PDB file of C-alpha atoms and ligand atoms in Angstrom:
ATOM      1  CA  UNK A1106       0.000   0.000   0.000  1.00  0.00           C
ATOM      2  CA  UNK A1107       1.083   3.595  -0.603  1.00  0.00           C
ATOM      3  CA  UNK A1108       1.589   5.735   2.266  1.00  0.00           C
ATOM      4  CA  UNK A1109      -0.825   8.918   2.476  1.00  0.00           C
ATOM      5  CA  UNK A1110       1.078  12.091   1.764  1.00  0.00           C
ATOM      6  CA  UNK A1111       0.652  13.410   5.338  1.00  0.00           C
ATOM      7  CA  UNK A1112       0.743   9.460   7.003  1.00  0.00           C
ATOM      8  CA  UNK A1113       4.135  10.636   9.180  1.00  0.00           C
ATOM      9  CA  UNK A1114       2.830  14.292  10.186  1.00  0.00           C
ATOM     10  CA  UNK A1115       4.741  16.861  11.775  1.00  0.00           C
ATOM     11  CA  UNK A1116       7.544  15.414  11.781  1.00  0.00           C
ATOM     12  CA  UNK A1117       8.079  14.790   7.840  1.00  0.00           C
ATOM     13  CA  UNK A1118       8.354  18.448   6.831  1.00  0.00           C
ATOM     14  CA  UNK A1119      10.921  19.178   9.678  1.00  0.00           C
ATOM     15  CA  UNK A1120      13.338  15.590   8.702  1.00  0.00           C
ATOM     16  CA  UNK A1121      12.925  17.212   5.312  1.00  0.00           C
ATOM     17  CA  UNK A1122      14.151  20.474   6.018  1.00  0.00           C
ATOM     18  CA  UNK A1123      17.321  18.736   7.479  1.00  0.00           C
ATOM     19  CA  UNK A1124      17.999  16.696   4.535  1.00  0.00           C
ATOM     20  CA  UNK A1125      17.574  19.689   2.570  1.00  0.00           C
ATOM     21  CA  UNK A1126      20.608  21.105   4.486  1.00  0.00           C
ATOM     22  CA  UNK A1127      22.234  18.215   4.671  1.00  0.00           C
ATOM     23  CA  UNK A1128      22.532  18.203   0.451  1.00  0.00           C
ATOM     24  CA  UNK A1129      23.782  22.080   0.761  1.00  0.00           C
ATOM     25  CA  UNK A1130      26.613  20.989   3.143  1.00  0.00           C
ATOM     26  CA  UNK A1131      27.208  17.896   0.597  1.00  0.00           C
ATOM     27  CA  UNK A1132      28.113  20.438  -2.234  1.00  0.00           C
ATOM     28  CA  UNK A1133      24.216  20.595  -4.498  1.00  0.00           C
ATOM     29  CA  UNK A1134      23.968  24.365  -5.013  1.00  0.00           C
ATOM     30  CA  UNK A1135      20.949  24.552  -7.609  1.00  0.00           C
ATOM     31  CA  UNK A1136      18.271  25.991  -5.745  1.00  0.00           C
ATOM     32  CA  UNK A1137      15.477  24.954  -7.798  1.00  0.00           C
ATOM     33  CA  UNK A1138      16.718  21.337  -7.441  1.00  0.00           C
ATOM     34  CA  UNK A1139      16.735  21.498  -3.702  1.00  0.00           C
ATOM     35  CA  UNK A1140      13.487  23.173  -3.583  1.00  0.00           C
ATOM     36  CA  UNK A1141      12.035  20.601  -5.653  1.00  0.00           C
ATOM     37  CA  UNK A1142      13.740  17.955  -3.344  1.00  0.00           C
ATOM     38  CA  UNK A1143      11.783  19.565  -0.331  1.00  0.00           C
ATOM     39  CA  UNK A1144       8.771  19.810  -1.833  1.00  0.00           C
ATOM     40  CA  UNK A1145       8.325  16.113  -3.275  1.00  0.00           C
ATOM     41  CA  UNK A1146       7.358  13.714  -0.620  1.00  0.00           C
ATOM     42  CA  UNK A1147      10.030  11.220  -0.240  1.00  0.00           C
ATOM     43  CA  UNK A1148       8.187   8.914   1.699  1.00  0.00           C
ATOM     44  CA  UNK A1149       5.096   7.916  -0.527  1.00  0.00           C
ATOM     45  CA  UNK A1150       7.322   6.252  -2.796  1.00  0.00           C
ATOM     46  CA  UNK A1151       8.500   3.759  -0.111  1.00  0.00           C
ATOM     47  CA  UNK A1152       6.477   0.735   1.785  1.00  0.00           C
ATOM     48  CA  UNK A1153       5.235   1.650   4.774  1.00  0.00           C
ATOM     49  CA  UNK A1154       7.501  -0.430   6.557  1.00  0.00           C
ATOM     50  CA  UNK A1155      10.328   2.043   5.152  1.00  0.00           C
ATOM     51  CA  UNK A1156       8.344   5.280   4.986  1.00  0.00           C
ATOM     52  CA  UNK A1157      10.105   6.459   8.293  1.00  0.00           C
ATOM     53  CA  UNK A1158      13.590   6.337   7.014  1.00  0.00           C
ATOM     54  CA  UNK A1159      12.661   8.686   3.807  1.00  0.00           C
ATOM     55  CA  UNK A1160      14.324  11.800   4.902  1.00  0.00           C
ATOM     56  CA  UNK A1161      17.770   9.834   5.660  1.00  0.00           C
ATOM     57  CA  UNK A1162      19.973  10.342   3.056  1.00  0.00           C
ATOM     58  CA  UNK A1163      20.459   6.910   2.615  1.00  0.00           C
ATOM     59  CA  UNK A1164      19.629   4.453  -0.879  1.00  0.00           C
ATOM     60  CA  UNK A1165      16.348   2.376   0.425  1.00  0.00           C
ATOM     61  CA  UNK A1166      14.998  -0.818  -1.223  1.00  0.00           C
ATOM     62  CA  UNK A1167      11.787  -0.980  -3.387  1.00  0.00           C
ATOM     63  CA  UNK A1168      11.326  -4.474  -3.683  1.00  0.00           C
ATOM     64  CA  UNK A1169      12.378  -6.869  -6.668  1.00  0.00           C
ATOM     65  CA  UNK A1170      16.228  -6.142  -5.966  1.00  0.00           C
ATOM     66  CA  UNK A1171      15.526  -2.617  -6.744  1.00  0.00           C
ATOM     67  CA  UNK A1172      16.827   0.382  -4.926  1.00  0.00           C
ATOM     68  CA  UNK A1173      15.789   4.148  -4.585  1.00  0.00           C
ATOM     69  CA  UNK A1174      18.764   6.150  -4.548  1.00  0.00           C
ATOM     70  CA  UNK A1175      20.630   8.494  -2.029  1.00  0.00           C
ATOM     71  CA  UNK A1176      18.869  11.777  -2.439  1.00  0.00           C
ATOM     72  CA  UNK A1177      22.016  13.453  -2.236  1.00  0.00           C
ATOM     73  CA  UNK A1178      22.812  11.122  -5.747  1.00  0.00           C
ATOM     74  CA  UNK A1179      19.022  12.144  -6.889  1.00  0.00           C
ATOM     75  CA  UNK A1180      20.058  15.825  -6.080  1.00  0.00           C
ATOM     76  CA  UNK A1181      23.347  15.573  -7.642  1.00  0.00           C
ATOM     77  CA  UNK A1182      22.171  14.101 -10.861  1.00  0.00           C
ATOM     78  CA  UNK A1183      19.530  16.620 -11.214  1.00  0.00           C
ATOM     79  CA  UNK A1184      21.831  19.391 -11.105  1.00  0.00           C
ATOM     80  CA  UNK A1185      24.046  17.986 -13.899  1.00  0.00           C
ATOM     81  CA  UNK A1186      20.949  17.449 -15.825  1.00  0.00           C
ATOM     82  CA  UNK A1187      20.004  20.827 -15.039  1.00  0.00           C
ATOM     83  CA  UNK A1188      22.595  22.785 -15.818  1.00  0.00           C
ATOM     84  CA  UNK A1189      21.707  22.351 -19.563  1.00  0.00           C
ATOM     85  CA  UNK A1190      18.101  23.771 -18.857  1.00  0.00           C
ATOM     86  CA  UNK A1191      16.555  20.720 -20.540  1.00  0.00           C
ATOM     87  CA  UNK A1192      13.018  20.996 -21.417  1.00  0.00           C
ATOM     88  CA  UNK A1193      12.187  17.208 -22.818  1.00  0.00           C
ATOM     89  CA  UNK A1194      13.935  14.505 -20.623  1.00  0.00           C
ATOM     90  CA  UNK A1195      14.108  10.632 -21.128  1.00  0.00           C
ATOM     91  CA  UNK A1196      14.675   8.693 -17.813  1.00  0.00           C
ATOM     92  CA  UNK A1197      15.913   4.625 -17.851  1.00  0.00           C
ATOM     93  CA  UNK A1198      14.668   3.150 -14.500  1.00  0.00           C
ATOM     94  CA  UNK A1199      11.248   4.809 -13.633  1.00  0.00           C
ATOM     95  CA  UNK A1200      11.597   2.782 -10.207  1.00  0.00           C
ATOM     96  CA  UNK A1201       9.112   4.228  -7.485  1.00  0.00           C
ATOM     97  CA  UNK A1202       8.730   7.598  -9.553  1.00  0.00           C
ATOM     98  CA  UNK A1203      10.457   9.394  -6.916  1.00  0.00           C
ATOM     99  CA  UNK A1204      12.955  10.696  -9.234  1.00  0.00           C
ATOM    100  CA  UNK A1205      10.601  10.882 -12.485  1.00  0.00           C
ATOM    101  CA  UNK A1206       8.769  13.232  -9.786  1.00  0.00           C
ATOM    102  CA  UNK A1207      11.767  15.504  -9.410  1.00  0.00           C
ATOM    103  CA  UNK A1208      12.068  15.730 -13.490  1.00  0.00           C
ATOM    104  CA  UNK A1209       8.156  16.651 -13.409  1.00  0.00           C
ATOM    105  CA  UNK A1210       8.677  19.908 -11.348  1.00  0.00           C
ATOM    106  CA  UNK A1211      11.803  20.869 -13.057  1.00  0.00           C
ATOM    107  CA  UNK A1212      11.012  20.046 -16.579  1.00  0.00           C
ATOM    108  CA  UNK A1213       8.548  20.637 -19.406  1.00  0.00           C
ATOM    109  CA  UNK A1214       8.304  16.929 -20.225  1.00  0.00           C
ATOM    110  CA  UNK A1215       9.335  13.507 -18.885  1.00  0.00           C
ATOM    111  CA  UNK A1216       9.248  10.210 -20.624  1.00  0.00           C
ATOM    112  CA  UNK A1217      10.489   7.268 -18.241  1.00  0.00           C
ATOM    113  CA  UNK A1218      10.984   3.592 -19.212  1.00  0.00           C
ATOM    114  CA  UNK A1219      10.958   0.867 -16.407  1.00  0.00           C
ATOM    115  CA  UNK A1220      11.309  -2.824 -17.553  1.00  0.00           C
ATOM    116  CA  UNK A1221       9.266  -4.462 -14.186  1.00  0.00           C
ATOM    117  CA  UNK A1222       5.653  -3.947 -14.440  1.00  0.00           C
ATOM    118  CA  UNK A1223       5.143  -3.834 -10.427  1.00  0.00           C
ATOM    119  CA  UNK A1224       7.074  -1.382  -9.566  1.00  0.00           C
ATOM    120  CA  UNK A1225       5.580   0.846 -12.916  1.00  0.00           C
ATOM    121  CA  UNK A1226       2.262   0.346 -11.698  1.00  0.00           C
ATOM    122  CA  UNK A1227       2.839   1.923  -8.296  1.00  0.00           C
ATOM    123  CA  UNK A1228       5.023   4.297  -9.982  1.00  0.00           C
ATOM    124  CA  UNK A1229       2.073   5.467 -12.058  1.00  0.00           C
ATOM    125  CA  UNK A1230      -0.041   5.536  -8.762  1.00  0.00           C
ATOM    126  CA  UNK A1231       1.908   7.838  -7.006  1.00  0.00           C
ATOM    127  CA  UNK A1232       2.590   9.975  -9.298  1.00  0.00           C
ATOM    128  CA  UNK A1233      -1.083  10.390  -9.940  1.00  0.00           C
ATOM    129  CA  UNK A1234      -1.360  11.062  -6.227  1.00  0.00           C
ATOM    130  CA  UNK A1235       0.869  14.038  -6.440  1.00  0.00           C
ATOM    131  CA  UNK A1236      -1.246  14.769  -9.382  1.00  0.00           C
ATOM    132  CA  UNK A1237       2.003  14.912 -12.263  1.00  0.00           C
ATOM    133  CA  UNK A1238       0.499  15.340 -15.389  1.00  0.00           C
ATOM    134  CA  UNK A1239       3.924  15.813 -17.537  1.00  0.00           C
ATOM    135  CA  UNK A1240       5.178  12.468 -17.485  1.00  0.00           C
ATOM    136  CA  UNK A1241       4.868   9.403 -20.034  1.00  0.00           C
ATOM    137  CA  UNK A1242       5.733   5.777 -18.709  1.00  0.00           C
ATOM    138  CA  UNK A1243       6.507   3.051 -20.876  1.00  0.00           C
ATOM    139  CA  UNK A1244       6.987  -0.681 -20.123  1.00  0.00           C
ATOM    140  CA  UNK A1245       9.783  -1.579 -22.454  1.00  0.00           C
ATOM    141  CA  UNK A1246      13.460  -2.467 -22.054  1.00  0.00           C
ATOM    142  CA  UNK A1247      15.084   0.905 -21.976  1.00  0.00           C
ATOM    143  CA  UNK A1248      18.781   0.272 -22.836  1.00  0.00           C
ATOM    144  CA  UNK A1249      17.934   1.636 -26.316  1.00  0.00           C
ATOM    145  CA  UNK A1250      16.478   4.132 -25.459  1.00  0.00           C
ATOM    146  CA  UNK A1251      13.427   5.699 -26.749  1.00  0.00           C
ATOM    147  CA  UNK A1252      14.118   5.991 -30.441  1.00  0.00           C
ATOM    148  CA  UNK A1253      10.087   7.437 -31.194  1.00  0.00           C
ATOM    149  CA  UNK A1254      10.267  10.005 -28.572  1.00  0.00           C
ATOM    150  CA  UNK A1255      13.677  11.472 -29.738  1.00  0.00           C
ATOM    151  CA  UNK A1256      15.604  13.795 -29.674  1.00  0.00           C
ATOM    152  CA  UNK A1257      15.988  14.552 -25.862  1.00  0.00           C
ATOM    153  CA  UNK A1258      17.535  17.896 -24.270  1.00  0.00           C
ATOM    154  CA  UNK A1259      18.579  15.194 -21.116  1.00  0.00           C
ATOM    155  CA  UNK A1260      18.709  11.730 -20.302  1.00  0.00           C
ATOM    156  CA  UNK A1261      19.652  10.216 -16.936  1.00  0.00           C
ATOM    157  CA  UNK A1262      19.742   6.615 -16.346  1.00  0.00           C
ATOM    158  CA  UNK A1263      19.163   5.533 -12.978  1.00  0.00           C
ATOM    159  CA  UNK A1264      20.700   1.784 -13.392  1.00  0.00           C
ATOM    160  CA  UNK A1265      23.816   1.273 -14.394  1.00  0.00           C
ATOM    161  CA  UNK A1266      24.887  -0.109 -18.343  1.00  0.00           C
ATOM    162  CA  UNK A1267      28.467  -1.770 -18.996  1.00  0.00           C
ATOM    163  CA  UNK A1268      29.116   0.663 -21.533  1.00  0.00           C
ATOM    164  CA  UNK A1269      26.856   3.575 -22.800  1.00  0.00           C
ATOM    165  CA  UNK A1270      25.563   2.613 -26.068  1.00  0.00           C
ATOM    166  CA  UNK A1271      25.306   4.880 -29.602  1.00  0.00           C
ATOM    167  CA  UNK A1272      21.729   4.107 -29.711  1.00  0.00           C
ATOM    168  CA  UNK A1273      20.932   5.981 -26.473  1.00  0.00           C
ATOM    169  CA  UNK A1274      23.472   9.184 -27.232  1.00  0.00           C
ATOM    170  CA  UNK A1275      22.212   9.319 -30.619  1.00  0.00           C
ATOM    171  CA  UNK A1276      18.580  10.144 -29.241  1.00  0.00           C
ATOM    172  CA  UNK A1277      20.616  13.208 -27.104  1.00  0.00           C
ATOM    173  CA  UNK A1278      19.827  16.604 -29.320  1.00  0.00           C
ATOM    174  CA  UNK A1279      22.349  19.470 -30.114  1.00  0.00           C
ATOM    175  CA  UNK A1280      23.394  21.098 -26.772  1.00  0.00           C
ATOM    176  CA  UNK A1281      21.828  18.334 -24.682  1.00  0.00           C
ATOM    177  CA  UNK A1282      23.587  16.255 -21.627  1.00  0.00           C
ATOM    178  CA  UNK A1283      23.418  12.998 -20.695  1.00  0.00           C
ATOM    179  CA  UNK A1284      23.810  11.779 -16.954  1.00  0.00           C
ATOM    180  CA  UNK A1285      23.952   8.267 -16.448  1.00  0.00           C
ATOM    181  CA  UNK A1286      26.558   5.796 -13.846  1.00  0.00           C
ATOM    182  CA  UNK A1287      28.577   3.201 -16.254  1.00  0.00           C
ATOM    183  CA  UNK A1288      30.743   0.068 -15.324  1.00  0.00           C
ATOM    184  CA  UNK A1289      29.945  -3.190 -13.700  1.00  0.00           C
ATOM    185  CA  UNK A1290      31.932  -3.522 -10.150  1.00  0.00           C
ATOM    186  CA  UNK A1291      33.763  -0.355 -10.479  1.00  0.00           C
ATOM    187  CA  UNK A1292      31.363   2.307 -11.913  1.00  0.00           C
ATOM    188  CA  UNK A1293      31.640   5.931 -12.353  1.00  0.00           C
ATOM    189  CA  UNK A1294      29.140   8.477 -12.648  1.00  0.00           C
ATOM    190  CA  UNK A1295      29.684  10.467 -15.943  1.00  0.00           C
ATOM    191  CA  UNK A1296      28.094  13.577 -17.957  1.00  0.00           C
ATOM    192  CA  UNK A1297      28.462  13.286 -22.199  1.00  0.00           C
ATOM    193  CA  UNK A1298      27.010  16.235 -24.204  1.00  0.00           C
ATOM    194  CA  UNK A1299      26.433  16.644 -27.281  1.00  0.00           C
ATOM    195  CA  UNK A1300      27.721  19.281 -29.412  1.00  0.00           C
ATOM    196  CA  UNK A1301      26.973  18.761 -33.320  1.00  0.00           C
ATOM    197  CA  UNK A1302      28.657  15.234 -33.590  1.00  0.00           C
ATOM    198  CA  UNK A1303      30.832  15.359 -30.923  1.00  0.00           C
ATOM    199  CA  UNK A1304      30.198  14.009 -27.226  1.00  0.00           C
ATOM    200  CA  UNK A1305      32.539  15.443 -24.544  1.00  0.00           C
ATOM    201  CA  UNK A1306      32.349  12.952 -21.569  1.00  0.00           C
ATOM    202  CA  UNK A1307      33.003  13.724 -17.959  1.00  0.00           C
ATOM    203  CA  UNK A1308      33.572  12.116 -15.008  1.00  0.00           C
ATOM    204  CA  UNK A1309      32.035  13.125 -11.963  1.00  0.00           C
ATOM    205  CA  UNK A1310      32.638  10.641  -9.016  1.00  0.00           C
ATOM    206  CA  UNK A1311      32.288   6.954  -8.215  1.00  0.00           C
ATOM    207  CA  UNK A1312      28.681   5.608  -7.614  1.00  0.00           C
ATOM    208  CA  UNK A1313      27.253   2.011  -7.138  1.00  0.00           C
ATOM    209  CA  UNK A1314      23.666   1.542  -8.806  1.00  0.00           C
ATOM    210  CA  UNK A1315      21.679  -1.637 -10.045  1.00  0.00           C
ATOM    211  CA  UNK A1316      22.709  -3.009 -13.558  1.00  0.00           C
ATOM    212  CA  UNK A1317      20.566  -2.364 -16.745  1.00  0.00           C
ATOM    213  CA  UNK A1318      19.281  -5.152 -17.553  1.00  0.00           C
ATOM    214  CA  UNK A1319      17.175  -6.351 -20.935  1.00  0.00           C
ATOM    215  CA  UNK A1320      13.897  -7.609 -21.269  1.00  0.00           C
ATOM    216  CA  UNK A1321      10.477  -6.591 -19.581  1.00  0.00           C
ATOM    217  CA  UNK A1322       9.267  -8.151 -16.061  1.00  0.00           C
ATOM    218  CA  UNK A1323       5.458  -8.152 -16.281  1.00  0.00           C
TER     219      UNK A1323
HETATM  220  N1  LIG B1410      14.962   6.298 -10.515  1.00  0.00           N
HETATM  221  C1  LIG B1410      14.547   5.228  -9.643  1.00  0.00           C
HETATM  222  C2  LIG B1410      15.685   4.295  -9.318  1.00  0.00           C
HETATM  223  C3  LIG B1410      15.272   2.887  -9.516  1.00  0.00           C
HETATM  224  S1  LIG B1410      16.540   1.666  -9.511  1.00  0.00           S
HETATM  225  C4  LIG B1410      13.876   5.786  -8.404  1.00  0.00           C
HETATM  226  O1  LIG B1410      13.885   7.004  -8.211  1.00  0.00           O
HETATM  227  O2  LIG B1410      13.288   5.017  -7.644  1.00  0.00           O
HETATM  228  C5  LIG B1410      16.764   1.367 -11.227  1.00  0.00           C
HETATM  229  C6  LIG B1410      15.536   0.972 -12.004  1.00  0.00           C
HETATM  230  O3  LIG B1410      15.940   0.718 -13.351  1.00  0.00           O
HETATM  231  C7  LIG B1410      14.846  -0.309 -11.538  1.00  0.00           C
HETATM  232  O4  LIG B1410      13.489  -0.056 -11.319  1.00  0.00           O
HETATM  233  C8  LIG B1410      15.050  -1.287 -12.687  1.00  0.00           C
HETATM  234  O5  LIG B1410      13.983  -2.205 -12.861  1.00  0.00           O
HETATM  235  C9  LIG B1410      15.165  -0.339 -13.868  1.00  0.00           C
HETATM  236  N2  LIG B1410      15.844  -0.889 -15.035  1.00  0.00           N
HETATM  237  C10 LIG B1410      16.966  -1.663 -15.089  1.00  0.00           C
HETATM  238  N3  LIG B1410      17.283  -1.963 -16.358  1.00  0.00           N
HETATM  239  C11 LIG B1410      16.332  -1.364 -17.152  1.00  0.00           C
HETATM  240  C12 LIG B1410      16.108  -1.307 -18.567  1.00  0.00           C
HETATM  241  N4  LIG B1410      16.904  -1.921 -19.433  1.00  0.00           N
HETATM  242  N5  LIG B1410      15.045  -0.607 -19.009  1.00  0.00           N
HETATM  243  C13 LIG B1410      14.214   0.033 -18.146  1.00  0.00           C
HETATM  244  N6  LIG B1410      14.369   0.014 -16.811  1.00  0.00           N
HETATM  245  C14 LIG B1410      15.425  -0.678 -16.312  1.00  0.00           C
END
């Protein structure tokens, strides 16, 4: 079941606040993604039995070997994305929605592709609770991309692929950025944008996420 909005009371706005401070002292500096950070509800995209822990800035499990990230890795890969102002944005890994929620408040439009049906379905539900009207799901294997919704001014994938492939930059327009965490036991968060034909790739810091993985879990 999903938890209501207000289920923890008081006490959720204040833990909030603190995580919210706790991300400043961690180095996020966009304002609009640490506002949006405050103002999504953390907790309704956990189980119940988790909801209390929302506000830690910790990565918590969604069930099906699945994780939510760190906010403060939520926060920081929002700002990258950010930086390039992107207006359409393709997520890999819808999850719980938490982050597709982010995207929502930040951006004009958000398409997100989650290969387990579950964990779409409750995705969908609380995102309609928070009444987000700007995003698309689809239930597909996302490595690829999505090739009929291209070009995007950001992507960020929220598992983590081997290597990136040319499918998915190719769907990146002029000027856009792509966020996404790459390697198997060692992986590294990068940044790759697109300028004309060339992608300039950066590496931002080490991160451990769930694999990509093919095919569709329904
Ligand atoms: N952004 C999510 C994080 C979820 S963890 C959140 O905020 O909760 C990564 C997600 O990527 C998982 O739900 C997993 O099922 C999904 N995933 C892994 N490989 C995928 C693929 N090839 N296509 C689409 N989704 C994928």
């Amino acid at each position: 079941m999903v938890p209501a909005i207000d289920g923890i009371g008081m006490t959720s706005r204040r833990t909030r606040m603190r995580l919210i401070q706790r991300l400043r002292e961690a180095g996020i500096r966009d304002e609009q993604v640490l506002a949006a950070l405050e103002e999504v509800p953390r907790h309704i995209f956990l189980d119940e039995a988790l909801a209390h822990r929302a506000y830690e800035d910790t990565a918590l499990p969604i069930g099906y070997g699945q994780t939510l990230s760190q906010p403060y890795i939520v926060a920081r890969m929002t700002e990258l994305l950010m930086a390039h102002k992107p207006e359409r944005v393709l997520e890999l890994g819808t999850g719980s929605g938490y982050q597709t929620a982010i995207l929502a408040r930040l951006c004009d439009m958000v398409f997100s592709v989650e290969r387990i049906k579950a964990l779409q379905d409750r995705a969908r539900e609380r995102l309609q609770l928070l009444k987000t009207r700007n995003v698309m799901l689809r239930l597909a294997d996302g490595g690829m991309g999505w090739p009929e919704r291209a070009p995007f001014d950001g992507i960020i994938v929220t598992a983590a692929p081997k290597v990136l492939p040319d499918e998915l930059l190719a769907q990146l327009a002029d000027g856009g950025v792509l966020v996404a965490p790459v390697g198997e036991t060692q992986q590294m968060l990068v940044t790759v944008t697109r300028e004309g034909d060339s992608f300039h790739t950066r590496e931002i810091e080490p991160v451990r996420f769930v694999p990509l993985l093919g095919g569709v879990v329904r």
